[in-house]
Short mmCIF file of C-alpha atoms in Angstrom, two decimals:
data_model
loop_
_atom_site.label_atom_id
_atom_site.label_comp_id
_atom_site.label_asym_id
_atom_site.label_seq_id
_atom_site.Cartn_x
_atom_site.Cartn_y
_atom_site.Cartn_z
CA MET D 1388 31.20 23.85 3.46
CA THR D 1389 28.28 24.66 1.16
CA SER D 1390 27.30 28.31 1.25
CA GLN D 1391 23.67 29.01 2.13
CA THR D 1392 21.01 31.41 0.95
CA GLN D 1393 17.42 32.00 1.94
CA THR D 1394 15.92 29.39 -0.43
CA GLN D 1395 15.70 25.76 0.65
CA LEU D 1396 16.11 22.85 -1.74
CA SER D 1397 12.76 21.23 -2.48
CA TYR D 1398 11.90 17.61 -3.31
CA GLU D 1399 9.14 15.55 -4.89
CA VAL D 1400 8.69 11.78 -4.44
CA ARG D 1401 6.72 9.89 -7.09
CA THR D 1402 5.61 6.42 -6.00
CA TYR D 1403 4.62 3.46 -8.15
CA GLY D 1404 3.47 0.01 -7.08
CA CYS D 1405 2.47 -1.75 -3.90
CA GLN D 1406 1.82 -0.69 -0.31
CA MET D 1407 5.42 -1.56 0.56
CA ASN D 1408 6.55 1.11 -1.88
CA VAL D 1409 4.10 3.61 -0.40
CA HIS D 1410 5.56 2.89 3.03
CA ASP D 1411 9.12 3.16 1.70
CA SER D 1412 8.23 6.55 0.23
CA GLU D 1413 7.20 7.73 3.69
CA ARG D 1414 10.71 6.78 4.80
CA LEU D 1415 12.28 8.56 1.83
CA THR D 1416 10.28 11.68 2.63
CA GLY D 1417 11.32 11.52 6.27
CA LEU D 1418 14.97 11.10 5.29
CA LEU D 1419 14.87 14.05 2.91
CA GLU D 1420 13.18 16.36 5.39
CA GLY D 1421 15.58 15.20 8.11
CA ALA D 1422 18.40 16.23 5.79
CA GLY D 1423 16.88 19.69 5.38
CA TYR D 1424 14.91 19.42 2.15
CA VAL D 1425 11.36 20.78 1.97
CA PRO D 1426 8.33 19.55 0.00
CA GLY D 1427 8.20 21.03 -3.50
CA VAL D 1428 5.49 21.70 -6.03
CA THR D 1429 5.01 18.94 -8.60
CA GLY D 1430 6.92 19.84 -11.73
CA SER D 1431 9.15 22.48 -10.16
CA ALA D 1432 11.01 20.71 -7.34
CA ASP D 1433 14.82 20.79 -7.15
CA ILE D 1434 14.96 17.02 -6.63
CA VAL D 1435 12.63 14.40 -8.14
CA VAL D 1436 12.75 10.90 -6.62
CA PHE D 1437 11.09 7.96 -8.36
CA ASN D 1438 10.25 5.02 -6.09
CA THR D 1439 9.64 2.32 -8.67
CA CYS D 1440 7.86 -0.99 -9.14
CA ALA D 1441 9.09 -3.91 -11.27
CA VAL D 1442 6.07 -6.22 -11.10
CA ARG D 1443 4.56 -5.26 -14.45
CA GLU D 1444 6.05 -4.24 -17.79
CA ASN D 1445 4.13 -0.97 -17.94
CA ALA D 1446 5.99 0.11 -14.79
CA ASP D 1447 9.22 0.12 -16.84
CA ASN D 1448 7.58 2.03 -19.64
CA LYS D 1449 6.08 4.56 -17.25
CA LEU D 1450 9.41 5.24 -15.54
CA TYR D 1451 11.43 5.71 -18.71
CA GLY D 1452 8.64 7.82 -20.21
CA ASN D 1453 8.71 10.12 -17.17
CA LEU D 1454 12.50 10.28 -17.22
CA GLY D 1455 12.30 11.29 -20.86
CA GLN D 1456 9.93 14.13 -19.97
CA LEU D 1457 12.42 15.37 -17.36
CA TYR D 1458 15.28 15.44 -19.87
CA THR D 1459 14.20 18.81 -21.27
CA GLN D 1460 13.81 20.15 -17.74
CA LYS D 1461 17.32 18.94 -16.91
CA LEU D 1462 18.74 20.74 -19.96
CA GLU D 1463 17.05 23.96 -18.86
CA ASN D 1464 18.11 23.50 -15.22
CA PRO D 1465 21.35 21.48 -14.79
CA ASN D 1466 20.97 21.77 -10.99
CA LEU D 1467 17.83 19.61 -11.08
CA GLN D 1468 18.59 16.25 -9.48
CA ILE D 1469 16.82 13.03 -10.46
CA ALA D 1470 16.98 9.89 -8.31
CA VAL D 1471 15.57 6.45 -9.12
CA GLY D 1472 15.03 3.88 -6.38
CA GLY D 1473 12.83 0.90 -5.58
CA CYS D 1474 12.41 -2.50 -7.23
CA LEU D 1475 13.04 -1.41 -10.81
CA ALA D 1476 16.29 0.26 -9.75
CA GLN D 1477 17.29 -2.91 -7.90
CA LYS D 1478 16.60 -4.90 -11.07
CA ASP D 1479 17.99 -2.61 -13.79
CA ARG D 1480 20.91 -1.05 -11.90
CA ASP D 1481 23.31 0.45 -14.48
CA VAL D 1482 20.73 -0.01 -17.24
CA ILE D 1483 18.93 3.05 -15.91
CA LEU D 1484 21.94 5.27 -16.56
CA ALA D 1485 22.48 3.66 -19.96
CA LYS D 1486 18.90 4.51 -20.96
CA ALA D 1487 18.72 7.85 -19.12
CA PRO D 1488 22.24 9.21 -18.50
CA TRP D 1489 20.80 12.43 -17.09
CA VAL D 1490 19.76 10.57 -13.91
CA ASP D 1491 21.90 11.59 -10.89
CA VAL D 1492 21.29 8.80 -8.37
CA VAL D 1493 20.25 5.14 -8.58
CA PHE D 1494 19.62 3.27 -5.32
CA GLY D 1495 17.98 -0.03 -4.49
CA THR D 1496 15.47 -1.55 -2.10
CA HIS D 1497 18.09 -2.43 0.52
CA ASN D 1498 19.67 1.00 1.05
CA ILE D 1499 16.99 3.68 0.93
CA GLY D 1500 18.68 5.31 3.93
CA SER D 1501 21.60 6.26 1.64
CA LEU D 1502 19.56 8.64 -0.52
CA PRO D 1503 20.54 11.99 1.11
CA THR D 1504 24.23 11.04 1.06
CA LEU D 1505 24.06 9.93 -2.59
CA LEU D 1506 22.35 13.17 -3.61
CA GLU D 1507 25.01 15.25 -1.84
CA ARG D 1508 27.81 13.15 -3.37
CA ALA D 1509 26.38 13.49 -6.88
CA ARG D 1510 26.03 17.24 -6.39
CA HIS D 1511 29.58 17.60 -5.07
CA ASN D 1512 31.28 15.31 -7.60
CA HIS D 1513 29.14 16.33 -10.59
CA GLU D 1514 28.84 12.62 -11.34
CA ALA D 1515 26.00 10.08 -11.19
CA GLN D 1516 25.97 7.78 -8.16
CA VAL D 1517 24.80 4.16 -8.37
CA GLU D 1518 24.57 2.18 -5.14
CA ILE D 1519 22.75 -1.16 -5.11
CA LEU D 1520 23.17 -3.54 -2.17
CA ASP D 1521 22.30 -7.23 -2.29
CA SER D 1522 21.14 -7.43 1.30
CA LEU D 1523 19.28 -5.17 3.71
CA GLU D 1524 21.42 -2.37 5.14
CA THR D 1525 18.98 -1.00 7.75
CA PHE D 1526 15.45 -2.23 8.47
CA PRO D 1527 13.23 0.48 6.91
CA SER D 1528 11.34 1.09 10.14
CA ASP D 1529 14.56 2.28 11.78
CA LEU D 1530 14.61 5.26 9.40
CA PRO D 1531 12.83 8.62 9.84
CA THR D 1532 9.30 8.83 8.49
CA LYS D 1533 6.96 11.52 7.28
CA ARG D 1534 3.40 10.23 6.92
CA ASP D 1535 0.76 11.86 4.76
CA SER D 1536 -1.93 10.73 7.19
CA THR D 1537 -2.26 11.81 10.79
CA TYR D 1538 -4.82 9.10 11.60
CA ALA D 1539 -3.56 5.95 9.83
CA ALA D 1540 -0.10 4.41 9.45
CA TRP D 1541 1.72 1.50 7.85
CA VAL D 1542 3.85 -0.61 10.18
CA SER D 1543 6.32 -2.95 8.51
CA ILE D 1544 6.67 -6.28 10.30
CA SER D 1545 8.86 -8.00 7.71
CA VAL D 1546 10.57 -7.42 4.39
CA GLY D 1547 11.41 -9.88 1.65
CA CYS D 1548 9.77 -13.17 0.70
CA ASN D 1549 10.74 -16.85 0.86
CA ASN D 1550 8.24 -17.97 -1.78
CA THR D 1551 9.22 -18.73 -5.38
CA CYS D 1552 6.12 -17.88 -7.41
CA THR D 1553 7.12 -18.23 -11.05
CA PHE D 1554 5.47 -14.97 -12.17
CA CYS D 1555 6.94 -12.79 -9.42
CA ILE D 1556 10.23 -10.92 -9.45
CA VAL D 1557 9.86 -9.44 -5.95
CA PRO D 1558 11.86 -12.08 -3.97
CA SER D 1559 14.92 -11.50 -6.15
CA LEU D 1560 14.64 -7.74 -5.57
CA ARG D 1561 13.55 -7.61 -1.92
CA GLY D 1562 15.53 -10.65 -0.76
CA LYS D 1563 14.70 -13.40 1.72
CA GLU D 1564 12.23 -12.66 4.49
CA LYS D 1565 13.58 -10.72 7.45
CA ASP D 1566 11.34 -10.28 10.49
CA ARG D 1567 11.32 -7.53 13.08
CA ARG D 1568 11.11 -8.54 16.70
CA PRO D 1569 7.61 -8.22 18.22
CA GLY D 1570 8.75 -5.74 20.85
CA GLU D 1571 10.07 -3.34 18.19
CA ILE D 1572 6.83 -3.52 16.25
CA LEU D 1573 4.64 -2.94 19.29
CA ALA D 1574 6.84 -0.05 20.44
CA GLU D 1575 6.43 1.61 17.04
CA ILE D 1576 2.65 1.14 17.16
CA LYS D 1577 2.44 2.63 20.65
CA ALA D 1578 4.50 5.62 19.52
CA LEU D 1579 2.17 6.13 16.56
CA VAL D 1580 -0.91 5.94 18.80
CA ALA D 1581 0.67 8.56 21.08
CA GLU D 1582 0.88 10.83 18.03
CA GLY D 1583 -2.86 10.40 17.36
CA VAL D 1584 -2.94 7.42 14.97
CA VAL D 1585 -6.04 5.26 15.44
CA GLU D 1586 -5.55 2.78 12.57
CA ILE D 1587 -2.47 0.77 11.66
CA THR D 1588 -1.86 -1.68 8.84
CA LEU D 1589 0.73 -4.40 9.44
CA LEU D 1590 2.76 -4.73 6.28
CA GLY D 1591 4.86 -7.46 4.73
CA GLN D 1592 5.30 -9.38 1.49
CA ASN D 1593 3.76 -12.37 3.30
CA VAL D 1594 2.60 -11.20 6.72
CA ASN D 1595 1.27 -14.50 8.02
CA SER D 1596 4.66 -16.21 7.67
CA TYR D 1597 5.92 -13.64 10.18
CA GLY D 1598 8.06 -15.35 12.80
CA VAL D 1599 9.74 -17.83 10.46
CA GLU D 1600 13.10 -16.11 10.93
CA PHE D 1601 13.05 -16.47 14.73
CA GLY D 1602 11.30 -19.85 14.81
CA ASP D 1603 7.78 -19.02 16.03
CA LYS D 1604 5.06 -20.19 13.64
CA GLY D 1605 2.37 -18.66 15.85
CA ALA D 1606 4.00 -15.22 15.97
CA PHE D 1607 1.56 -13.44 13.68
CA ALA D 1608 -1.54 -14.48 15.63
CA LYS D 1609 0.21 -13.46 18.85
CA LEU D 1610 1.09 -10.10 17.31
CA LEU D 1611 -2.55 -9.46 16.37
CA ARG D 1612 -3.67 -10.26 19.92
CA ALA D 1613 -0.96 -7.98 21.36
CA CYS D 1614 -2.28 -5.14 19.19
CA GLY D 1615 -5.61 -5.61 20.93
CA GLU D 1616 -4.01 -4.61 24.22
CA ILE D 1617 -2.78 -1.22 23.01
CA GLU D 1618 -4.99 1.49 24.47
CA GLY D 1619 -6.18 4.02 21.91
CA LEU D 1620 -5.56 1.78 18.90
CA GLU D 1621 -9.01 1.39 17.31
CA ARG D 1622 -8.36 -0.41 14.04
CA VAL D 1623 -5.80 -3.01 12.96
CA ARG D 1624 -5.45 -4.34 9.41
CA PHE D 1625 -2.78 -6.35 7.60
CA THR D 1626 -1.62 -7.07 4.08
CA SER D 1627 -0.87 -9.32 2.35
CA PRO D 1628 -1.14 -12.91 3.57
CA HIS D 1629 -0.48 -16.07 1.56
CA PRO D 1630 -3.12 -18.84 1.47
CA ALA D 1631 -0.55 -21.60 1.96
CA ALA D 1632 0.52 -20.25 5.35
CA PHE D 1633 -2.83 -18.93 6.56
CA THR D 1634 -3.68 -20.85 9.72
CA ASP D 1635 -6.70 -21.14 12.00
CA ASP D 1636 -4.93 -19.43 14.90
CA VAL D 1637 -4.82 -16.25 12.79
CA ILE D 1638 -8.55 -16.52 12.04
CA GLU D 1639 -9.25 -16.98 15.76
CA ALA D 1640 -7.08 -13.98 16.63
CA MET D 1641 -8.90 -11.85 14.06
CA ALA D 1642 -12.31 -12.84 15.40
CA GLU D 1643 -11.40 -12.51 19.09
CA THR D 1644 -9.33 -9.30 19.04
CA HIS D 1645 -11.65 -6.30 19.31
CA ASN D 1646 -9.67 -3.91 17.13
CA VAL D 1647 -8.67 -6.30 14.33
CA MET D 1648 -11.00 -5.38 11.50
CA PRO D 1649 -13.29 -7.86 9.67
CA GLN D 1650 -11.40 -7.50 6.41
CA LEU D 1651 -9.11 -9.91 4.61
CA HIS D 1652 -7.09 -9.48 1.43
CA MET D 1653 -6.33 -13.01 0.25
CA PRO D 1654 -4.58 -13.30 -3.13
CA LEU D 1655 -6.05 -16.06 -5.31
CA GLN D 1656 -4.06 -15.52 -8.55
CA SER D 1657 -5.86 -18.41 -10.31
CA GLY D 1658 -8.71 -20.80 -9.61
CA SER D 1659 -7.18 -23.57 -11.70
CA ASP D 1660 -5.22 -26.12 -9.69
CA ARG D 1661 -3.07 -26.87 -12.74
CA ILE D 1662 -2.14 -23.21 -13.18
CA LEU D 1663 -1.56 -22.77 -9.44
CA LYS D 1664 0.96 -25.62 -9.66
CA GLU D 1665 2.66 -23.94 -12.64
CA MET D 1666 2.77 -20.70 -10.63
CA ARG D 1667 4.34 -22.58 -7.68
CA ARG D 1668 1.50 -21.42 -5.47
CA SER D 1669 1.53 -24.10 -2.78
CA TYR D 1670 -2.25 -24.35 -2.26
CA ARG D 1671 -5.18 -25.44 -4.38
CA SER D 1672 -8.65 -24.02 -4.94
CA ASP D 1673 -10.34 -26.23 -2.35
CA LYS D 1674 -7.94 -25.09 0.35
CA TYR D 1675 -8.46 -21.48 -0.67
CA LEU D 1676 -12.26 -21.74 -0.51
CA GLY D 1677 -11.97 -23.54 2.81
CA ILE D 1678 -10.05 -20.60 4.29
CA LEU D 1679 -12.76 -18.17 3.17
CA GLU D 1680 -15.46 -20.41 4.65
CA ARG D 1681 -13.72 -20.54 8.05
CA VAL D 1682 -13.15 -16.77 8.00
CA ARG D 1683 -16.84 -16.12 7.35
CA ASN D 1684 -17.89 -18.62 10.00
CA ALA D 1685 -15.81 -16.69 12.52
CA MET D 1686 -16.66 -13.22 11.14
CA PRO D 1687 -19.95 -13.32 9.19
CA PHE D 1688 -19.61 -9.74 7.93
CA ALA D 1689 -15.98 -9.99 6.82
CA ALA D 1690 -15.17 -8.32 3.51
CA ILE D 1691 -12.76 -10.38 1.41
CA THR D 1692 -10.68 -8.98 -1.45
CA THR D 1693 -8.17 -10.63 -3.76
CA ASP D 1694 -5.67 -10.48 -6.64
CA ILE D 1695 -6.15 -12.47 -9.87
CA ILE D 1696 -3.90 -12.94 -12.89
CA VAL D 1697 -5.47 -13.63 -16.28
CA GLY D 1698 -3.53 -15.24 -19.14
CA PHE D 1699 -0.71 -17.00 -17.31
CA PRO D 1700 1.32 -19.06 -19.85
CA GLY D 1701 -0.51 -22.23 -20.82
CA GLU D 1702 -3.86 -21.12 -19.37
CA THR D 1703 -6.64 -22.88 -21.29
CA GLU D 1704 -10.27 -21.89 -21.53
CA GLN D 1705 -11.03 -24.64 -18.98
CA ASP D 1706 -8.42 -23.22 -16.61
CA PHE D 1707 -9.99 -19.79 -16.96
CA LEU D 1708 -13.47 -21.18 -16.29
CA GLU D 1709 -12.13 -22.71 -13.09
CA THR D 1710 -11.00 -19.21 -12.03
CA MET D 1711 -14.49 -17.90 -12.83
CA ARG D 1712 -16.01 -20.68 -10.70
CA VAL D 1713 -13.82 -19.94 -7.69
CA VAL D 1714 -14.49 -16.19 -8.03
CA GLU D 1715 -18.24 -16.85 -8.09
CA GLU D 1716 -18.03 -18.97 -4.94
CA SER D 1717 -15.68 -16.55 -3.14
CA ARG D 1718 -18.02 -13.50 -3.21
CA PHE D 1719 -15.23 -10.93 -3.28
CA THR D 1720 -16.01 -7.32 -2.42
CA VAL D 1721 -13.03 -6.21 -4.53
CA ALA D 1722 -10.85 -8.18 -6.94
CA TYR D 1723 -7.72 -6.59 -8.34
CA THR D 1724 -7.47 -8.22 -11.76
CA TYR D 1725 -4.32 -8.16 -13.88
CA GLN D 1726 -3.37 -9.38 -17.33
CA TYR D 1727 -0.24 -11.53 -17.09
CA SER D 1728 2.87 -9.48 -17.76
CA LYS D 1729 6.03 -11.29 -18.88
CA ARG D 1730 8.88 -10.24 -16.61
CA PRO D 1731 12.48 -11.04 -17.58
CA GLY D 1732 14.23 -12.90 -14.80
CA THR D 1733 11.16 -14.87 -13.71
CA PRO D 1734 10.68 -18.59 -14.53
CA ALA D 1735 7.28 -17.93 -16.12
CA ALA D 1736 8.88 -15.66 -18.72
CA ASP D 1737 10.55 -18.73 -20.27
CA LEU D 1738 7.47 -20.96 -20.28
CA ALA D 1739 6.09 -22.08 -23.61
CA ASP D 1740 2.58 -21.27 -24.75
CA GLN D 1741 2.43 -17.56 -23.91
CA ILE D 1742 -1.21 -16.56 -24.43
CA PRO D 1743 -2.08 -14.20 -27.33
CA LYS D 1744 -2.97 -10.68 -26.23
CA GLU D 1745 -6.46 -10.78 -27.76
CA VAL D 1746 -7.31 -13.98 -25.85
CA VAL D 1747 -6.08 -12.51 -22.57
CA GLN D 1748 -8.07 -9.32 -23.17
CA GLU D 1749 -11.30 -11.21 -23.86
CA ARG D 1750 -10.92 -13.33 -20.71
CA TYR D 1751 -10.00 -10.26 -18.68
CA GLU D 1752 -13.21 -8.50 -19.74
CA ARG D 1753 -15.32 -11.53 -18.79
CA LEU D 1754 -13.64 -11.74 -15.41
CA LEU D 1755 -14.03 -8.01 -14.81
CA ALA D 1756 -17.78 -8.23 -15.47
CA LEU D 1757 -18.05 -11.09 -12.96
CA VAL D 1758 -16.07 -9.41 -10.18
CA ASN D 1759 -18.00 -6.16 -10.66
CA ALA D 1760 -21.30 -8.03 -10.35
CA SER D 1761 -20.02 -9.83 -7.24
CA ALA D 1762 -18.88 -6.56 -5.66
CA LEU D 1763 -22.29 -4.99 -6.28
CA ARG D 1764 -24.15 -7.97 -4.78
CA GLU D 1765 -21.96 -7.94 -1.68
CA ASN D 1766 -22.39 -4.19 -1.23
CA GLN D 1767 -26.16 -4.41 -1.63
CA LEU D 1768 -26.19 -6.63 1.47
CA GLN D 1769 -25.05 -3.54 3.40
CA LEU D 1770 -28.24 -1.58 2.63
CA GLY D 1771 -29.95 -0.41 5.80
CA ARG D 1772 -26.98 -1.19 8.05
CA GLU D 1773 -25.55 1.39 10.42
CA VAL D 1774 -21.77 1.53 10.09
CA GLU D 1775 -19.01 3.39 11.88
CA VAL D 1776 -16.83 5.25 9.41
CA LEU D 1777 -13.30 6.57 9.90
CA VAL D 1778 -13.31 9.91 8.06
CA ILE D 1779 -10.53 10.22 5.48
CA ASN D 1780 -8.94 13.24 3.87
CA GLU D 1781 -9.84 12.44 0.27
CA GLY D 1782 -12.79 12.24 -2.10
CA ARG D 1783 -13.38 14.28 -5.24
CA LYS D 1784 -17.12 14.74 -4.70
CA ASP D 1785 -16.85 16.29 -1.27
CA ASP D 1786 -16.55 19.93 -2.38
CA ALA D 1787 -19.47 19.70 -4.81
CA THR D 1788 -21.87 18.17 -2.26
CA ASN D 1789 -22.29 18.13 1.50
CA ARG D 1790 -20.66 14.70 1.51
CA MET D 1791 -17.48 13.45 3.06
CA SER D 1792 -15.85 10.05 2.72
CA GLY D 1793 -14.48 7.39 5.00
CA ARG D 1794 -13.82 3.71 5.54
CA ALA D 1795 -16.08 1.31 7.43
CA HIS D 1796 -14.69 -1.42 9.69
CA ASP D 1797 -14.53 -3.77 6.69
CA PHE D 1798 -12.66 -1.12 4.64
CA ARG D 1799 -15.60 -0.40 2.35
CA LEU D 1800 -15.53 3.15 1.05
CA VAL D 1801 -18.53 5.14 2.32
CA HIS D 1802 -19.62 8.57 1.04
CA PHE D 1803 -21.92 10.10 3.67
CA GLU D 1804 -24.12 13.18 3.88
CA ILE D 1805 -23.62 15.66 6.71
CA PRO D 1806 -26.93 16.94 8.15
CA GLU D 1807 -27.63 20.64 7.75
CA GLY D 1808 -26.13 22.52 10.68
CA ALA D 1809 -24.27 19.49 12.05
CA GLU D 1810 -20.65 19.73 13.11
CA ARG D 1811 -18.33 18.78 10.28
CA PRO D 1812 -16.01 15.88 11.17
CA ARG D 1813 -12.26 16.14 10.74
CA PRO D 1814 -10.14 13.46 9.05
CA GLY D 1815 -9.55 10.87 11.76
CA ASP D 1816 -12.90 11.42 13.49
CA MET D 1817 -15.55 8.66 13.54
CA VAL D 1818 -19.13 9.00 12.31
CA THR D 1819 -21.99 6.52 12.47
CA VAL D 1820 -24.24 6.56 9.40
CA LYS D 1821 -26.87 4.42 7.69
CA VAL D 1822 -26.18 2.88 4.26
CA THR D 1823 -28.83 3.96 1.74
CA GLN D 1824 -27.34 3.08 -1.67
CA ALA D 1825 -24.77 0.62 -3.01
CA ALA D 1826 -22.48 0.65 -6.02
CA PRO D 1827 -19.81 -1.96 -6.85
CA TYR D 1828 -16.98 -0.10 -5.13
CA HIS D 1829 -18.58 2.35 -2.72
CA LEU D 1830 -21.59 2.87 -0.46
CA LEU D 1831 -23.72 5.99 0.02
CA ALA D 1832 -25.19 7.08 3.36
CA ASP D 1833 -27.59 9.94 2.65
CA ASP D 1834 -30.12 9.36 5.46
CA THR D 1835 -29.28 12.35 7.68
CA SER D 1836 -31.66 11.17 10.40
CA VAL D 1837 -29.00 8.62 11.33
CA TYR D 1838 -25.78 10.53 11.96
CA SER D 1839 -23.54 10.81 14.97
CA LEU D 1840 -20.05 12.19 15.30
CA ARG D 1841 -17.30 11.01 17.66
CA ARG D 1842 -14.33 13.35 17.86
CA THR D 1843 -11.05 11.49 18.27
CA ARG D 1844 -7.44 12.11 19.12
CA ALA D 1845 -6.71 11.41 15.45
CA GLY D 1846 -8.93 14.35 14.54
CA ASP D 1847 -7.05 16.46 17.07
CA ALA D 1848 -3.78 15.42 15.41
CA TRP D 1849 -5.14 16.48 12.03
CA ASP D 1850 -6.19 19.85 13.52
CA ALA D 1851 -2.72 20.34 14.97
CA ALA D 1852 -1.03 19.48 11.68
CA GLU D 1853 -3.27 21.91 9.79
CA ALA D 1854 -2.58 24.63 12.34
CA ALA D 1855 1.17 24.05 12.08
CA SER D 1856 1.11 24.26 8.29
CA CYS D 1857 -1.06 27.40 8.25
CA ALA D 1858 0.32 29.02 11.43
CA VAL D 1859 -3.17 29.34 12.93
CA PRO D 1860 -4.41 28.11 16.32
CA ALA D 1861 -5.87 24.63 16.40
CA SER D 1862 -9.38 23.96 17.66
CA ALA D 1863 -9.95 22.67 21.18
CA PRO D 1864 -8.69 19.09 21.50
CA SER D 1865 -10.81 16.09 22.36
CA GLU D 1866 -11.03 15.09 25.98
CA GLY D 1867 -7.86 13.40 27.24
CA ALA D 1868 -5.63 14.47 24.36
CA LYS D 1869 -2.05 15.52 25.13
CA PRO D 1870 -0.25 18.47 23.54
CA SER D 1871 2.33 17.59 20.88
CA VAL D 1872 5.97 18.66 20.84
CA SER D 1873 7.76 20.03 17.79
CA LEU D 1874 11.55 19.92 17.35
CA GLY D 1875 13.45 22.37 15.15
CA LEU D 1876 15.90 20.91 12.62
CA PRO D 1877 18.71 22.52 10.63
CA THR D 1878 17.90 22.98 6.95
CA LEU D 1879 19.81 22.44 3.73
CA ARG D 1880 19.79 25.44 1.42
CA LYS D 1881 20.58 26.17 -2.20
CA SER D 1882 24.08 27.26 -3.06
CA GLY D 1883 24.35 31.03 -3.43
CA HIS D 1884 26.21 30.87 -6.74
#
């Protein structure tokens, strides 16, 4: 057995990429703490875990650059352990050790539950461990979790993707779609609500194809409606859907379910029908715009966001202008714009007529100007409106002003002023404020004559977490809140020699 001293082994998880990776990192954190590790200080932890992304080329560069920076640290401290997981690990496998032989563990997207065992094996054998599985070992939601937020949570409803977009490497790394059963999902949501969570985001590579594995095409709409029946759950979101599979029953469920928020992230990728065909995106611009029209008819104040790729191989100026036209008509509140990145292993990487960098850059800048102008126009329509804001535990300006930040129902970021002498809300509480100013990507609410605070069970949960971390009594809970229970766990400690 390993001898033990008074100092526990510490860890740090660095996350790159999409929301799925963020959620996976919550699982990794839960696994590590369940195995006895404790959170470390950035730059001085005993174990550094990289949860990687493979969607864009700069993700590769960023990982190997960071691994290079850790090489000196590893020379100074041979007991430092470095683990690389996620999509890039699934893709590169042994290449990671060839490029960075000082890495101790490489694991893939299908076996994140193996991390503690692989770390222990590498430590015991003094040898790097590489374990990549080609199919899912355990559904991620069956693993322990440690969430950064006490008021909001990701809930995975599916993993993998059955689409074959020519620019995307994710299906080959995450595998075919696998769906959780509705009862498991709803049980997890209810457990989260019991812990104080008031907002959940349903997560999948293509959430609205949920149910394909067990033969129910209407499963996603039914799941949204079932979320509406969970007492204490105030906000439901989801990401990301696919336009080809987005059906009217989902729109109806969104509009008719009281806690499903008026927000939709709908990836466009391109407004050119010719480029959409080359991308193997099985919809065209008219269908896409029709979806947005039906969403807004059902929910007039819905905020719609998107993803767009500029410079896909063969994109002409006319193709690009078609994207600009669709963006103009779509009135996005946020558009995540990307320059096409050639990814080995994807069909698009082998297409002729790769676009010169300077052409892509010029088009990207034109598109960025358009989406910024659209975002500002859409936000200016919010001026004078009273909005309910879920207070969040972030925002760089908060300490310098009397402002705090939060998200409105439509997920717009709102910075609001707290009236002099008013009770300060906790993360997870709700405030009602009046929008006074608009910028492209946030709103200001500085009219202190319109301000009301609603304390929530989520705020109580935040209080309790703060009290536990600081060993101080929590404030009085909101009415109806139940006390939480804490379980002691054995801890892993550093070797005494």
